[in-house]
C-alpha positions as a Python dict, from the first residue, in 0.01 Angstrom:
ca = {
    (1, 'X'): (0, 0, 0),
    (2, 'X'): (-73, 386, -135),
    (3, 'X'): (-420, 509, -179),
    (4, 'X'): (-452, 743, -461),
    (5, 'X'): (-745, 897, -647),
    (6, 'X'): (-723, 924, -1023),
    (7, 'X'): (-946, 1088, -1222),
    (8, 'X'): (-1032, 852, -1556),
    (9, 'X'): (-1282, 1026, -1847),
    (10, 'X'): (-1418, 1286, -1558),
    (11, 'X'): (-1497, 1029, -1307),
    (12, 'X'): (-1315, 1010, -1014),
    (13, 'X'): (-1159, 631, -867),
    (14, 'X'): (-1023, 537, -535),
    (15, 'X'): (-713, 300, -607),
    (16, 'X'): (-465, 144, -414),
    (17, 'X'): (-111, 70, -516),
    (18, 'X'): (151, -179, -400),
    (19, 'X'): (509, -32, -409),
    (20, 'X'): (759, -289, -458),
    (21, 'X'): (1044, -75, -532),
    (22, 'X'): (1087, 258, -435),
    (23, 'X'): (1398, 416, -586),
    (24, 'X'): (1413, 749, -585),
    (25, 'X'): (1459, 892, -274),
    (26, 'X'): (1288, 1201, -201),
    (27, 'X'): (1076, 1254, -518),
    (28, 'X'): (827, 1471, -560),
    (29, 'X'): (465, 1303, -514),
    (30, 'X'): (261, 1257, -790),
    (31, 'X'): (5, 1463, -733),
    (32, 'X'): (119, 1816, -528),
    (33, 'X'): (-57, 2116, -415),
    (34, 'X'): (-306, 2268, -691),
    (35, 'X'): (-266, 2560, -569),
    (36, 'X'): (-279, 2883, -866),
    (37, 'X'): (91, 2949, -720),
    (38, 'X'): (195, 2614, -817),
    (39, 'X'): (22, 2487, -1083),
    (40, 'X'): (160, 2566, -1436),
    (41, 'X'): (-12, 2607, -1748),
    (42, 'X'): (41, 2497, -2102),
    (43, 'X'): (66, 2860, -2223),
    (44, 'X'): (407, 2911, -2065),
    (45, 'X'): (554, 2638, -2283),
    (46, 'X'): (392, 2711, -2621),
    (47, 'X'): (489, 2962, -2840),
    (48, 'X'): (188, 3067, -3009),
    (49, 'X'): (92, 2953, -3384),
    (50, 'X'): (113, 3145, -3665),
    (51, 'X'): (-49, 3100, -3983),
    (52, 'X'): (190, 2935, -4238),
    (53, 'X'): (284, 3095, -4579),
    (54, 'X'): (197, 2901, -4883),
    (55, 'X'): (454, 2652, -5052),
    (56, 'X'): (519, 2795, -5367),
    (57, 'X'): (531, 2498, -5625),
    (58, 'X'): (803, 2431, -5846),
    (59, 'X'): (737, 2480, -6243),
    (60, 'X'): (956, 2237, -6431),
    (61, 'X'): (1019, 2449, -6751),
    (62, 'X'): (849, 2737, -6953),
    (63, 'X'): (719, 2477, -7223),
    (64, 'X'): (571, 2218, -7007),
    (65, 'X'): (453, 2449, -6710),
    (66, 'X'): (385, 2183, -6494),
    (67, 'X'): (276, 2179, -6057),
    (68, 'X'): (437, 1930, -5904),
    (69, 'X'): (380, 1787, -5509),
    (70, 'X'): (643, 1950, -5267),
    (71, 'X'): (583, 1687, -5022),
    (72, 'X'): (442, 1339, -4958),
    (73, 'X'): (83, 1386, -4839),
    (74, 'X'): (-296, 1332, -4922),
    (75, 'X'): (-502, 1619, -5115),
    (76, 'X'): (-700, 1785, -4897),
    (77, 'X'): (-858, 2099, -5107),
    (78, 'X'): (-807, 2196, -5498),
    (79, 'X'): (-974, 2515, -5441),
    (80, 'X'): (-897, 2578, -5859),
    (81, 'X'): (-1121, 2430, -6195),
    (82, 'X'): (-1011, 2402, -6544),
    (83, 'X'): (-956, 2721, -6735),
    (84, 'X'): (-934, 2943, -6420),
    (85, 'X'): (-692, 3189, -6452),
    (86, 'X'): (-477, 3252, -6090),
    (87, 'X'): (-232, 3525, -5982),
    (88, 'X'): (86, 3437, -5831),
    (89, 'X'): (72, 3267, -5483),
    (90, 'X'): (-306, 3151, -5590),
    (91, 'X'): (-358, 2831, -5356),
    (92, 'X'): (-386, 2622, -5604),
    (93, 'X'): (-414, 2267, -5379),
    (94, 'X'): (-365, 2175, -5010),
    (95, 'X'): (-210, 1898, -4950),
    (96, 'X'): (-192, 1718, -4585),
    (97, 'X'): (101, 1535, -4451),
    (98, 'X'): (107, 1425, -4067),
    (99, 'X'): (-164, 1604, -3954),
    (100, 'X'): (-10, 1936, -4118),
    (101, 'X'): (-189, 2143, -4384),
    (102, 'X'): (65, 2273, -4706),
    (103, 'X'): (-93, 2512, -4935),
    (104, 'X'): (41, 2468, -5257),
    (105, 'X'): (61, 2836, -5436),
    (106, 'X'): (127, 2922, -5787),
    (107, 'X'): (471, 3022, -5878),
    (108, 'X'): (348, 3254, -6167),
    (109, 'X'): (63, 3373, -6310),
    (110, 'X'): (-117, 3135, -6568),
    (111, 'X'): (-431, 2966, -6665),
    (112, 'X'): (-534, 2590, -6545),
    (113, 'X'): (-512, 2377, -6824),
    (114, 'X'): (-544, 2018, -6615),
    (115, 'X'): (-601, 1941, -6296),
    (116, 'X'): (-433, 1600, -6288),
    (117, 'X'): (-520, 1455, -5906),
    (118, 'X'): (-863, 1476, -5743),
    (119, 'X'): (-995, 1486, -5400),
    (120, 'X'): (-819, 1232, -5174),
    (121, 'X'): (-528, 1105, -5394),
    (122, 'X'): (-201, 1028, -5215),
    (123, 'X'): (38, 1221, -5350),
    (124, 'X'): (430, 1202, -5323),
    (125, 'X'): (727, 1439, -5401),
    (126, 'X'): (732, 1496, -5777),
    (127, 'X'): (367, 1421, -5836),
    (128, 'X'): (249, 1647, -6085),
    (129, 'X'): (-33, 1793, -5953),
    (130, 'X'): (-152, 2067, -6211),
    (131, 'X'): (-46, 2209, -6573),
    (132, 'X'): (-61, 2565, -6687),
    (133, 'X'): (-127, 2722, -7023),
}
């Protein structure tokens, strides 16, 4: 039998463990020195986050001037209304797939003529999510 001590939610526990089976010969223990020489942190295996550029959605032709969904995903923000008028790379949605935020920018400058998904929608590839005038 092994005693170890695990800590579980911030409280410490006393357990003991049968080994049945002990294969490896010569591994490291599970829990080694915590020394600042030997412990490693997080921050040497990360490479830090930058902040991602919008999508730019696709406009299906001059005449319809339609937004569509670049991805699969739920609709997070539509930071637009009706009749706004927006610049190129305008956010004009945000939609969320796996945990990850897409903003969804205007390819050209226009006006919103319909805003054809609200808050919460599923969304797939496709979708039309806005038209311009």
């Amino acid at each position: 039998m092994k005693r170890l001590r695990i800590t579980v939610n911030g409280r410490p526990y006393e357990v003991e463990v049968e080994v049945l089976e002990d294969d490896e010969a010569g591994a490291p223990p599970l829990a080694g020195p915590t020394s600042p020489s030997s412990r490693h942190t997080m921050d040497s295996y990360v490479s830090p986050v930058t902040t991602p550029l919008p999508t730019r959605a696709r406009v299906s032709t001059p005449q319809e001037r339609t937004v569509t969904a670049p991805i699969n995903g739920v609709v997070l923000e539509i930071p637009v209304r009706i009749g706004q008028p927006v610049q190129e790379n305008d956010v004009l949605a945000v939609v969320e797939a796996m945990k990850m935020r897409t903003n969804i920018a205007a390819p050209s400058a226009g006006v919103v003529a319909a805003i054809e998904v609200k808050l919460g929608d599923r969304v797939e590839i496709g979708q039309v999510l806005l038209r311009f005038e």
